[in-house]
Amino acid sequence: MRRTVSKRKVVLAYSGGLDTSVAVKWLTLERDYEVVALSIDVGQGGDLDDVRERALKAGAVAAEVVDARDEFAENFVVPTIMAHGLYEGKYPLVSSLSRPLIARHLVDAAARYGADAVAHGCTGKGNDQVRFEVAVRTLAPQLDVEAPVREWGFTRDDTIDYAAQHGVEIRATRAKPYSIDQNLWGRAIECGEMEDPWAAPPSDVYEMTLPTATEAREIVLGFEAGRPSTLDGSKLPTVELVDQLNRLVGSYGVGRIDMVENRRVGIKSREVYESPAAAVLMTAHAQLEDLTLERDLAHYKSLVAQRWADLVYDGLWYSPLREALDAFILYSQRFVTGEVRIGLERGSMTVTGRRSEVSLYDFELATYDSRDSFRHSDAEGFVRLFGLGTQTWAKRQLGR
Ligand code: ARG
């Protein structure tokens, strides 16, 4: 009697793109796996039913789509706004945020399907492999991690050839060589002409920030305890709000970032991003903090923000330091409630006002008119003592 040995099973994070489509076939043929394709909706757009169909056509034994948009918005985007998480002061962590979420869904699916391994389609040169693998090993150390794209060593043309040889249907062409990653929080575009940091990005790389708006306008964003809650006075669920802001602010051509960034793996790379909602929400949130955070807290929080962004960028979402910093950040947001006014015109965004019921801006302390309540006589002694140390130094050691 023939004995059937059950095959090893792997859950692959499947985007429907060239690499992960070929990975379905490759893991099946070259590594003898049964492949379960898992596609996570983090707001990247496109037809995910179609993505699911293509996974099955490529040879997956099962294919699933999980709508994780709310989870992404609430558990990843909102904390980023509260933290003011900008890697190297510029990048709003778009891809860095989706990886830990996708990793957790891979682990959940692996348990449901009784899989031995999970797989991702990242190369060996980027940050995303770090984020997936560090997350999976923290959440489920018993699972193997497969990284076919890192292993097979194909050029892009080799990958296209492998697809053709094995009948894997793909959409990629040899002409548009960009690597794109997109979610609710923005869009990352790499490769092609942009590999020369001096070369301007070709205009066809942009999608979210095409300046089509013709009239200047003003918007009002409301926050409650640090979380964005209203647009022009109407309450919106976070996914809705971010989505609307992407369209609205994007239509003014606002939200482009062109930078050279330090990857975790030691490579400097030229990166182009589009993140209109992130641009306006982070700017407005920071302005509301200017009004409502006490000085020492504000200054200390900006140090925390930088460390937080580094951790998240480096793939350490599931780490005790990130959790502890988030506890600090959440506590710091108790009084970050109010509204910010932003003017939009083609190519620019300007904050023109802010207000809060719990504002620390005290008119009577700040004013120069007759309503002034500041005790001017306190200033003289304060200033004298404040400068006493440097005054003594200059006198004794510099002979002044
Ligand atoms: N450089 C960015 C990051 O490390 C974007 C990565 C985008 N990924 C991609 N496959 N295009 O977060």
PDB file of C-alpha atoms in Angstrom, residues 65-359:
ATOM      1  CA  VAL A  65      -8.474  37.948   2.276  1.00  0.00           C
ATOM      2  CA  VAL A  66      -8.698  39.594   5.698  1.00  0.00           C
ATOM      3  CA  ASP A  67     -10.097  43.097   6.051  1.00  0.00           C
ATOM      4  CA  ALA A  68      -7.764  44.647   8.621  1.00  0.00           C
ATOM      5  CA  ARG A  69      -8.382  48.302   7.789  1.00  0.00           C
ATOM      6  CA  ASP A  70      -9.962  49.228  11.120  1.00  0.00           C
ATOM      7  CA  GLU A  71      -7.336  47.343  13.069  1.00  0.00           C
ATOM      8  CA  PHE A  72      -4.609  49.065  11.058  1.00  0.00           C
ATOM      9  CA  ALA A  73      -6.149  52.497  11.629  1.00  0.00           C
ATOM     10  CA  GLU A  74      -6.856  52.079  15.339  1.00  0.00           C
ATOM     11  CA  ASN A  75      -3.826  50.091  16.477  1.00  0.00           C
ATOM     12  CA  PHE A  76      -1.113  51.415  14.180  1.00  0.00           C
ATOM     13  CA  VAL A  77      -2.076  54.733  12.558  1.00  0.00           C
ATOM     14  CA  VAL A  78      -3.589  56.405  15.647  1.00  0.00           C
ATOM     15  CA  PRO A  79      -0.570  55.533  17.851  1.00  0.00           C
ATOM     16  CA  THR A  80       1.718  56.944  15.135  1.00  0.00           C
ATOM     17  CA  ILE A  81      -0.180  60.242  15.161  1.00  0.00           C
ATOM     18  CA  MET A  82      -0.068  60.408  18.962  1.00  0.00           C
ATOM     19  CA  ALA A  83       3.639  59.546  18.983  1.00  0.00           C
ATOM     20  CA  HIS A  84       4.439  61.927  16.125  1.00  0.00           C
ATOM     21  CA  GLY A  85       6.280  58.969  14.617  1.00  0.00           C
ATOM     22  CA  LEU A  86       8.471  60.199  11.763  1.00  0.00           C
ATOM     23  CA  TYR A  87      11.589  58.184  10.929  1.00  0.00           C
ATOM     24  CA  GLU A  88      14.567  60.488  10.479  1.00  0.00           C
ATOM     25  CA  GLY A  89      12.147  63.345  11.023  1.00  0.00           C
ATOM     26  CA  LYS A  90      10.391  62.797   7.700  1.00  0.00           C
ATOM     27  CA  TYR A  91       8.971  59.357   6.908  1.00  0.00           C
ATOM     28  CA  PRO A  92       5.592  58.571   8.541  1.00  0.00           C
ATOM     29  CA  LEU A  93       6.460  54.843   8.766  1.00  0.00           C
ATOM     30  CA  VAL A  94       3.937  53.686   6.163  1.00  0.00           C
ATOM     31  CA  SER A  95       5.364  50.199   5.413  1.00  0.00           C
ATOM     32  CA  SER A  96       6.872  49.818   8.882  1.00  0.00           C
ATOM     33  CA  LEU A  97       3.339  49.911  10.317  1.00  0.00           C
ATOM     34  CA  SER A  98       1.698  47.273   8.144  1.00  0.00           C
ATOM     35  CA  ARG A  99       4.380  44.609   8.601  1.00  0.00           C
ATOM     36  CA  PRO A 100       3.760  43.802  12.278  1.00  0.00           C
ATOM     37  CA  LEU A 101       0.026  43.643  11.609  1.00  0.00           C
ATOM     38  CA  ILE A 102       0.473  41.319   8.623  1.00  0.00           C
ATOM     39  CA  ALA A 103       2.926  39.197  10.640  1.00  0.00           C
ATOM     40  CA  ARG A 104       0.324  38.733  13.369  1.00  0.00           C
ATOM     41  CA  HIS A 105      -2.278  37.651  10.814  1.00  0.00           C
ATOM     42  CA  LEU A 106       0.211  35.197   9.286  1.00  0.00           C
ATOM     43  CA  VAL A 107       0.729  33.670  12.721  1.00  0.00           C
ATOM     44  CA  ASP A 108      -3.049  33.460  13.349  1.00  0.00           C
ATOM     45  CA  ALA A 109      -3.618  31.826   9.967  1.00  0.00           C
ATOM     46  CA  ALA A 110      -0.760  29.389  10.549  1.00  0.00           C
ATOM     47  CA  ALA A 111      -2.535  28.228  13.704  1.00  0.00           C
ATOM     48  CA  ARG A 112      -5.886  27.894  11.900  1.00  0.00           C
ATOM     49  CA  TYR A 113      -4.406  25.916   8.994  1.00  0.00           C
ATOM     50  CA  GLY A 114      -1.995  23.893  11.108  1.00  0.00           C
ATOM     51  CA  ALA A 115       0.909  25.274   9.073  1.00  0.00           C
ATOM     52  CA  ASP A 116       4.570  24.629   9.810  1.00  0.00           C
ATOM     53  CA  ALA A 117       5.869  27.875   8.367  1.00  0.00           C
ATOM     54  CA  VAL A 118       5.031  31.360   7.183  1.00  0.00           C
ATOM     55  CA  ALA A 119       6.556  33.135   4.194  1.00  0.00           C
ATOM     56  CA  HIS A 120       7.005  36.672   2.905  1.00  0.00           C
ATOM     57  CA  GLY A 121       8.068  38.128  -0.437  1.00  0.00           C
ATOM     58  CA  CYS A 122      10.798  40.499   0.779  1.00  0.00           C
ATOM     59  CA  THR A 123      14.277  40.757  -0.633  1.00  0.00           C
ATOM     60  CA  GLY A 124      17.438  40.511   1.438  1.00  0.00           C
ATOM     61  CA  LYS A 125      18.237  44.215   1.060  1.00  0.00           C
ATOM     62  CA  GLY A 126      15.315  45.862   2.782  1.00  0.00           C
ATOM     63  CA  ASN A 127      13.711  46.564   6.123  1.00  0.00           C
ATOM     64  CA  ASP A 128      10.542  44.601   5.520  1.00  0.00           C
ATOM     65  CA  GLN A 129      12.237  41.187   5.925  1.00  0.00           C
ATOM     66  CA  VAL A 130      13.499  42.377   9.314  1.00  0.00           C
ATOM     67  CA  ARG A 131      10.016  43.501  10.374  1.00  0.00           C
ATOM     68  CA  PHE A 132       8.294  40.273   9.295  1.00  0.00           C
ATOM     69  CA  GLU A 133      10.839  37.904  10.749  1.00  0.00           C
ATOM     70  CA  VAL A 134      11.463  39.665  14.046  1.00  0.00           C
ATOM     71  CA  ALA A 135       7.682  39.899  14.563  1.00  0.00           C
ATOM     72  CA  VAL A 136       6.974  36.256  13.666  1.00  0.00           C
ATOM     73  CA  ARG A 137       9.775  34.933  15.869  1.00  0.00           C
ATOM     74  CA  THR A 138       8.523  37.027  18.787  1.00  0.00           C
ATOM     75  CA  LEU A 139       4.888  35.958  18.338  1.00  0.00           C
ATOM     76  CA  ALA A 140       5.348  32.286  17.355  1.00  0.00           C
ATOM     77  CA  PRO A 141       8.923  31.003  17.687  1.00  0.00           C
ATOM     78  CA  GLN A 142       7.887  27.476  16.673  1.00  0.00           C
ATOM     79  CA  LEU A 143       7.142  28.572  13.090  1.00  0.00           C
ATOM     80  CA  ASP A 144       9.738  28.426  10.333  1.00  0.00           C
ATOM     81  CA  VAL A 145      10.067  31.523   8.186  1.00  0.00           C
ATOM     82  CA  GLU A 146      10.570  31.157   4.448  1.00  0.00           C
ATOM     83  CA  ALA A 147      11.893  34.042   2.362  1.00  0.00           C
ATOM     84  CA  PRO A 148      11.758  32.747  -1.231  1.00  0.00           C
ATOM     85  CA  VAL A 149      12.632  36.044  -2.906  1.00  0.00           C
ATOM     86  CA  ARG A 150      15.744  36.360  -0.780  1.00  0.00           C
ATOM     87  CA  GLU A 151      16.638  32.749  -1.488  1.00  0.00           C
ATOM     88  CA  TRP A 152      16.049  32.348  -5.203  1.00  0.00           C
ATOM     89  CA  GLY A 153      18.395  35.115  -6.281  1.00  0.00           C
ATOM     90  CA  PHE A 154      16.407  35.990  -9.430  1.00  0.00           C
ATOM     91  CA  THR A 155      16.703  39.301 -11.226  1.00  0.00           C
ATOM     92  CA  ARG A 156      13.376  40.881 -12.099  1.00  0.00           C
ATOM     93  CA  ASP A 157      13.674  39.445 -15.608  1.00  0.00           C
ATOM     94  CA  ASP A 158      14.415  35.956 -14.207  1.00  0.00           C
ATOM     95  CA  THR A 159      11.251  36.223 -12.126  1.00  0.00           C
ATOM     96  CA  ILE A 160       9.189  37.199 -15.165  1.00  0.00           C
ATOM     97  CA  ASP A 161      10.734  34.252 -17.073  1.00  0.00           C
ATOM     98  CA  TYR A 162       9.981  31.813 -14.228  1.00  0.00           C
ATOM     99  CA  ALA A 163       6.350  33.007 -14.263  1.00  0.00           C
ATOM    100  CA  ALA A 164       6.141  32.459 -18.016  1.00  0.00           C
ATOM    101  CA  GLN A 165       7.712  28.996 -17.833  1.00  0.00           C
ATOM    102  CA  HIS A 166       5.327  27.805 -15.141  1.00  0.00           C
ATOM    103  CA  GLY A 167       2.176  29.497 -16.365  1.00  0.00           C
ATOM    104  CA  VAL A 168       1.881  32.002 -13.529  1.00  0.00           C
ATOM    105  CA  GLU A 169      -0.334  34.844 -14.659  1.00  0.00           C
ATOM    106  CA  ILE A 170       1.195  38.234 -13.827  1.00  0.00           C
ATOM    107  CA  ARG A 171       0.442  41.908 -14.448  1.00  0.00           C
ATOM    108  CA  ALA A 172       4.006  43.207 -14.227  1.00  0.00           C
ATOM    109  CA  THR A 173       5.709  44.375 -17.372  1.00  0.00           C
ATOM    110  CA  ARG A 174       9.394  44.787 -18.060  1.00  0.00           C
ATOM    111  CA  ALA A 175       8.830  48.507 -18.646  1.00  0.00           C
ATOM    112  CA  LYS A 176       7.740  49.841 -15.199  1.00  0.00           C
ATOM    113  CA  PRO A 177      10.443  48.793 -12.798  1.00  0.00           C
ATOM    114  CA  TYR A 178       9.049  50.380  -9.595  1.00  0.00           C
ATOM    115  CA  SER A 179       8.622  48.618  -6.294  1.00  0.00           C
ATOM    116  CA  ILE A 180       5.501  50.004  -4.662  1.00  0.00           C
ATOM    117  CA  ASP A 181       4.006  49.397  -1.260  1.00  0.00           C
ATOM    118  CA  GLN A 182       0.750  51.055  -0.347  1.00  0.00           C
ATOM    119  CA  ASN A 183      -1.687  51.201   2.537  1.00  0.00           C
ATOM    120  CA  LEU A 184      -4.168  53.573   4.178  1.00  0.00           C
ATOM    121  CA  TRP A 185      -1.296  55.667   5.582  1.00  0.00           C
ATOM    122  CA  GLY A 186       0.539  56.233   2.290  1.00  0.00           C
ATOM    123  CA  ARG A 187       2.494  54.908  -0.635  1.00  0.00           C
ATOM    124  CA  ALA A 188       6.192  54.065  -0.977  1.00  0.00           C
ATOM    125  CA  ILE A 189       7.847  54.057  -4.401  1.00  0.00           C
ATOM    126  CA  GLU A 190      11.358  52.769  -5.046  1.00  0.00           C
ATOM    127  CA  CYS A 191      13.676  51.702  -7.873  1.00  0.00           C
ATOM    128  CA  GLY A 192      13.949  52.629 -11.549  1.00  0.00           C
ATOM    129  CA  GLU A 193      15.262  56.121 -12.305  1.00  0.00           C
ATOM    130  CA  MET A 194      14.979  57.045  -8.621  1.00  0.00           C
ATOM    131  CA  GLU A 195      18.002  54.899  -7.771  1.00  0.00           C
ATOM    132  CA  ASP A 196      20.014  57.987  -8.769  1.00  0.00           C
ATOM    133  CA  PRO A 197      19.448  60.348  -5.808  1.00  0.00           C
ATOM    134  CA  TRP A 198      20.103  63.358  -8.055  1.00  0.00           C
ATOM    135  CA  ALA A 199      17.441  62.385 -10.608  1.00  0.00           C
ATOM    136  CA  ALA A 200      13.983  63.873 -10.107  1.00  0.00           C
ATOM    137  CA  PRO A 201      11.282  61.210  -9.758  1.00  0.00           C
ATOM    138  CA  PRO A 202       9.465  60.659 -13.080  1.00  0.00           C
ATOM    139  CA  SER A 203       6.056  62.337 -12.872  1.00  0.00           C
ATOM    140  CA  ASP A 204       4.242  59.055 -13.521  1.00  0.00           C
ATOM    141  CA  VAL A 205       5.278  57.635 -10.147  1.00  0.00           C
ATOM    142  CA  TYR A 206       2.729  59.768  -8.309  1.00  0.00           C
ATOM    143  CA  GLU A 207      -0.851  58.682  -7.766  1.00  0.00           C
ATOM    144  CA  MET A 208      -2.081  60.032  -4.438  1.00  0.00           C
ATOM    145  CA  THR A 209      -0.747  63.570  -4.829  1.00  0.00           C
ATOM    146  CA  LEU A 210      -1.802  64.673  -8.300  1.00  0.00           C
ATOM    147  CA  PRO A 211      -2.697  68.359  -7.951  1.00  0.00           C
ATOM    148  CA  THR A 212      -6.176  68.522  -9.448  1.00  0.00           C
ATOM    149  CA  ALA A 213      -7.838  70.967  -7.015  1.00  0.00           C
ATOM    150  CA  THR A 214      -8.305  74.430  -8.438  1.00  0.00           C
ATOM    151  CA  GLU A 215      -9.716  76.420  -5.487  1.00  0.00           C
ATOM    152  CA  ALA A 216      -7.934  77.147  -2.221  1.00  0.00           C
ATOM    153  CA  ARG A 217      -9.881  76.050   0.852  1.00  0.00           C
ATOM    154  CA  GLU A 218      -9.713  75.718   4.591  1.00  0.00           C
ATOM    155  CA  ILE A 219     -10.355  72.636   6.700  1.00  0.00           C
ATOM    156  CA  VAL A 220     -10.762  72.140  10.448  1.00  0.00           C
ATOM    157  CA  LEU A 221      -9.466  68.962  12.085  1.00  0.00           C
ATOM    158  CA  GLY A 222     -10.646  67.994  15.554  1.00  0.00           C
ATOM    159  CA  PHE A 223      -8.812  65.760  18.044  1.00  0.00           C
ATOM    160  CA  GLU A 224      -9.972  64.102  21.255  1.00  0.00           C
ATOM    161  CA  ALA A 225      -7.270  63.034  23.712  1.00  0.00           C
ATOM    162  CA  GLY A 226      -4.792  62.930  20.830  1.00  0.00           C
ATOM    163  CA  ARG A 227      -6.934  60.910  18.467  1.00  0.00           C
ATOM    164  CA  PRO A 228      -8.207  62.538  15.262  1.00  0.00           C
ATOM    165  CA  SER A 229     -11.979  62.620  15.399  1.00  0.00           C
ATOM    166  CA  THR A 230     -13.584  65.248  13.194  1.00  0.00           C
ATOM    167  CA  LEU A 231     -13.257  66.897   9.789  1.00  0.00           C
ATOM    168  CA  ASP A 232     -15.037  70.254   9.512  1.00  0.00           C
ATOM    169  CA  GLY A 233     -17.042  69.393  12.616  1.00  0.00           C
ATOM    170  CA  SER A 234     -18.324  65.978  11.484  1.00  0.00           C
ATOM    171  CA  LYS A 235     -17.283  62.924  13.406  1.00  0.00           C
ATOM    172  CA  LEU A 236     -15.750  60.229  11.233  1.00  0.00           C
ATOM    173  CA  PRO A 237     -14.388  56.738  11.897  1.00  0.00           C
ATOM    174  CA  THR A 238     -10.593  56.787  11.563  1.00  0.00           C
ATOM    175  CA  VAL A 239     -10.450  54.784   8.308  1.00  0.00           C
ATOM    176  CA  GLU A 240     -12.989  57.137   6.722  1.00  0.00           C
ATOM    177  CA  LEU A 241     -11.216  60.261   8.001  1.00  0.00           C
ATOM    178  CA  VAL A 242      -7.783  59.175   6.760  1.00  0.00           C
ATOM    179  CA  ASP A 243      -9.226  58.071   3.445  1.00  0.00           C
ATOM    180  CA  GLN A 244     -11.038  61.402   2.916  1.00  0.00           C
ATOM    181  CA  LEU A 245      -7.939  63.378   3.885  1.00  0.00           C
ATOM    182  CA  ASN A 246      -5.788  61.386   1.473  1.00  0.00           C
ATOM    183  CA  ARG A 247      -8.095  62.376  -1.362  1.00  0.00           C
ATOM    184  CA  LEU A 248      -8.664  65.950  -0.267  1.00  0.00           C
ATOM    185  CA  VAL A 249      -5.137  66.936   0.721  1.00  0.00           C
ATOM    186  CA  GLY A 250      -3.660  64.801  -2.072  1.00  0.00           C
ATOM    187  CA  SER A 251      -5.661  66.805  -4.611  1.00  0.00           C
ATOM    188  CA  TYR A 252      -3.572  69.867  -3.629  1.00  0.00           C
ATOM    189  CA  GLY A 253      -0.366  67.966  -4.399  1.00  0.00           C
ATOM    190  CA  VAL A 254       0.530  67.998  -0.701  1.00  0.00           C
ATOM    191  CA  GLY A 255       2.194  65.032   1.006  1.00  0.00           C
ATOM    192  CA  ARG A 256       5.157  64.133  -1.194  1.00  0.00           C
ATOM    193  CA  ILE A 257       8.408  63.146   0.486  1.00  0.00           C
ATOM    194  CA  ASP A 258      11.638  62.615  -1.429  1.00  0.00           C
ATOM    195  CA  MET A 259      14.469  61.505   0.837  1.00  0.00           C
ATOM    196  CA  VAL A 260      17.616  59.443   1.243  1.00  0.00           C
ATOM    197  CA  GLU A 261      17.046  57.139   4.192  1.00  0.00           C
ATOM    198  CA  ASN A 262      19.184  54.879   6.362  1.00  0.00           C
ATOM    199  CA  ARG A 263      17.857  51.332   6.181  1.00  0.00           C
ATOM    200  CA  ARG A 264      18.320  48.984   9.135  1.00  0.00           C
ATOM    201  CA  VAL A 265      20.531  46.753   6.984  1.00  0.00           C
ATOM    202  CA  GLY A 266      23.147  49.465   6.460  1.00  0.00           C
ATOM    203  CA  ILE A 267      22.148  50.704   3.016  1.00  0.00           C
ATOM    204  CA  LYS A 268      21.330  54.305   2.183  1.00  0.00           C
ATOM    205  CA  SER A 269      18.416  54.343  -0.218  1.00  0.00           C
ATOM    206  CA  ARG A 270      16.489  56.956  -2.140  1.00  0.00           C
ATOM    207  CA  GLU A 271      12.839  56.816  -1.201  1.00  0.00           C
ATOM    208  CA  VAL A 272       9.810  58.599  -2.545  1.00  0.00           C
ATOM    209  CA  TYR A 273       6.585  58.643  -0.551  1.00  0.00           C
ATOM    210  CA  GLU A 274       3.094  60.000  -0.896  1.00  0.00           C
ATOM    211  CA  SER A 275       1.210  60.401   2.371  1.00  0.00           C
ATOM    212  CA  PRO A 276      -1.193  63.349   2.267  1.00  0.00           C
ATOM    213  CA  ALA A 277      -3.359  62.343   5.249  1.00  0.00           C
ATOM    214  CA  ALA A 278      -0.267  61.658   7.343  1.00  0.00           C
ATOM    215  CA  ALA A 279       1.153  65.071   6.433  1.00  0.00           C
ATOM    216  CA  VAL A 280      -1.928  67.009   7.503  1.00  0.00           C
ATOM    217  CA  LEU A 281      -2.797  64.904  10.564  1.00  0.00           C
ATOM    218  CA  MET A 282       0.720  64.908  11.996  1.00  0.00           C
ATOM    219  CA  THR A 283       1.105  68.651  11.386  1.00  0.00           C
ATOM    220  CA  ALA A 284      -2.259  69.481  12.944  1.00  0.00           C
ATOM    221  CA  HIS A 285      -1.734  67.150  15.906  1.00  0.00           C
ATOM    222  CA  ALA A 286       1.669  68.693  16.627  1.00  0.00           C
ATOM    223  CA  GLN A 287       0.140  72.194  16.557  1.00  0.00           C
ATOM    224  CA  LEU A 288      -2.532  71.145  19.034  1.00  0.00           C
ATOM    225  CA  GLU A 289       0.175  69.731  21.303  1.00  0.00           C
ATOM    226  CA  ASP A 290       1.945  73.107  21.098  1.00  0.00           C
ATOM    227  CA  LEU A 291      -1.192  74.610  22.620  1.00  0.00           C
ATOM    228  CA  THR A 292      -1.987  71.944  25.213  1.00  0.00           C
ATOM    229  CA  LEU A 293       1.250  70.284  26.400  1.00  0.00           C
ATOM    230  CA  GLU A 294       3.275  71.812  29.207  1.00  0.00           C
ATOM    231  CA  ARG A 295       6.807  72.712  28.116  1.00  0.00           C
ATOM    232  CA  ASP A 296       8.826  69.973  29.837  1.00  0.00           C
ATOM    233  CA  LEU A 297       6.375  67.295  28.754  1.00  0.00           C
ATOM    234  CA  ALA A 298       6.414  68.568  25.167  1.00  0.00           C
ATOM    235  CA  HIS A 299      10.200  68.639  24.989  1.00  0.00           C
ATOM    236  CA  TYR A 300      10.612  65.211  26.575  1.00  0.00           C
ATOM    237  CA  LYS A 301       7.927  63.729  24.339  1.00  0.00           C
ATOM    238  CA  SER A 302       9.853  64.774  21.240  1.00  0.00           C
ATOM    239  CA  LEU A 303      12.786  62.629  22.427  1.00  0.00           C
ATOM    240  CA  VAL A 304      10.407  59.720  22.948  1.00  0.00           C
ATOM    241  CA  ALA A 305       8.979  60.274  19.458  1.00  0.00           C
ATOM    242  CA  GLN A 306      12.340  59.777  17.845  1.00  0.00           C
ATOM    243  CA  ARG A 307      13.108  56.589  19.766  1.00  0.00           C
ATOM    244  CA  TRP A 308       9.602  55.282  19.056  1.00  0.00           C
ATOM    245  CA  ALA A 309      10.002  55.868  15.320  1.00  0.00           C
ATOM    246  CA  ASP A 310      13.390  54.122  15.303  1.00  0.00           C
ATOM    247  CA  LEU A 311      11.951  51.063  17.066  1.00  0.00           C
ATOM    248  CA  VAL A 312       9.001  50.813  14.716  1.00  0.00           C
ATOM    249  CA  TYR A 313      11.148  51.372  11.636  1.00  0.00           C
ATOM    250  CA  ASP A 314      13.593  48.720  12.846  1.00  0.00           C
ATOM    251  CA  GLY A 315      10.876  46.071  13.126  1.00  0.00           C
ATOM    252  CA  LEU A 316      10.643  46.096  16.918  1.00  0.00           C
ATOM    253  CA  TRP A 317       6.898  46.751  17.144  1.00  0.00           C
ATOM    254  CA  TYR A 318       6.498  43.738  19.424  1.00  0.00           C
ATOM    255  CA  SER A 319       9.047  44.874  21.977  1.00  0.00           C
ATOM    256  CA  PRO A 320       8.800  45.863  25.637  1.00  0.00           C
ATOM    257  CA  LEU A 321      10.287  49.304  24.971  1.00  0.00           C
ATOM    258  CA  ARG A 322       7.721  50.143  22.275  1.00  0.00           C
ATOM    259  CA  GLU A 323       4.935  49.088  24.632  1.00  0.00           C
ATOM    260  CA  ALA A 324       6.328  51.105  27.515  1.00  0.00           C
ATOM    261  CA  LEU A 325       6.843  54.199  25.350  1.00  0.00           C
ATOM    262  CA  ASP A 326       3.285  53.841  24.073  1.00  0.00           C
ATOM    263  CA  ALA A 327       2.018  53.897  27.657  1.00  0.00           C
ATOM    264  CA  PHE A 328       3.874  57.188  28.179  1.00  0.00           C
ATOM    265  CA  ILE A 329       2.615  58.593  24.890  1.00  0.00           C
ATOM    266  CA  LEU A 330      -1.011  57.655  25.566  1.00  0.00           C
ATOM    267  CA  TYR A 331      -0.854  59.268  29.026  1.00  0.00           C
ATOM    268  CA  SER A 332       0.642  62.424  27.503  1.00  0.00           C
ATOM    269  CA  GLN A 333      -2.419  62.777  25.250  1.00  0.00           C
ATOM    270  CA  ARG A 334      -5.078  63.236  27.982  1.00  0.00           C
ATOM    271  CA  PHE A 335      -5.492  66.940  27.259  1.00  0.00           C
ATOM    272  CA  VAL A 336      -4.676  66.997  23.545  1.00  0.00           C
ATOM    273  CA  THR A 337      -8.242  67.915  22.665  1.00  0.00           C
ATOM    274  CA  GLY A 338      -9.278  70.714  20.357  1.00  0.00           C
ATOM    275  CA  GLU A 339      -9.298  71.914  16.764  1.00  0.00           C
ATOM    276  CA  VAL A 340      -6.763  73.033  14.186  1.00  0.00           C
ATOM    277  CA  ARG A 341      -7.438  75.140  11.106  1.00  0.00           C
ATOM    278  CA  ILE A 342      -5.465  74.425   7.950  1.00  0.00           C
ATOM    279  CA  GLY A 343      -5.383  76.360   4.708  1.00  0.00           C
ATOM    280  CA  LEU A 344      -4.842  74.346   1.533  1.00  0.00           C
ATOM    281  CA  GLU A 345      -3.676  75.671  -1.773  1.00  0.00           C
ATOM    282  CA  ARG A 346      -1.975  74.065  -4.726  1.00  0.00           C
ATOM    283  CA  GLY A 347       1.287  72.603  -3.472  1.00  0.00           C
ATOM    284  CA  SER A 348       1.050  73.841   0.107  1.00  0.00           C
ATOM    285  CA  MET A 349      -0.613  73.460   3.459  1.00  0.00           C
ATOM    286  CA  THR A 350      -0.505  76.080   6.217  1.00  0.00           C
ATOM    287  CA  VAL A 351      -1.803  75.924   9.763  1.00  0.00           C
ATOM    288  CA  THR A 352      -3.711  79.155  10.386  1.00  0.00           C
ATOM    289  CA  GLY A 353      -5.292  78.583  13.797  1.00  0.00           C
ATOM    290  CA  ARG A 354      -5.772  76.286  16.775  1.00  0.00           C
ATOM    291  CA  ARG A 355      -8.117  76.233  19.798  1.00  0.00           C
ATOM    292  CA  SER A 356      -8.855  74.077  22.811  1.00  0.00           C
ATOM    293  CA  GLU A 357     -11.058  74.118  25.918  1.00  0.00           C
ATOM    294  CA  VAL A 358      -7.992  72.979  27.850  1.00  0.00           C
ATOM    295  CA  SER A 359      -5.501  75.265  26.154  1.00  0.00           C
TER     296      SER A 359
END
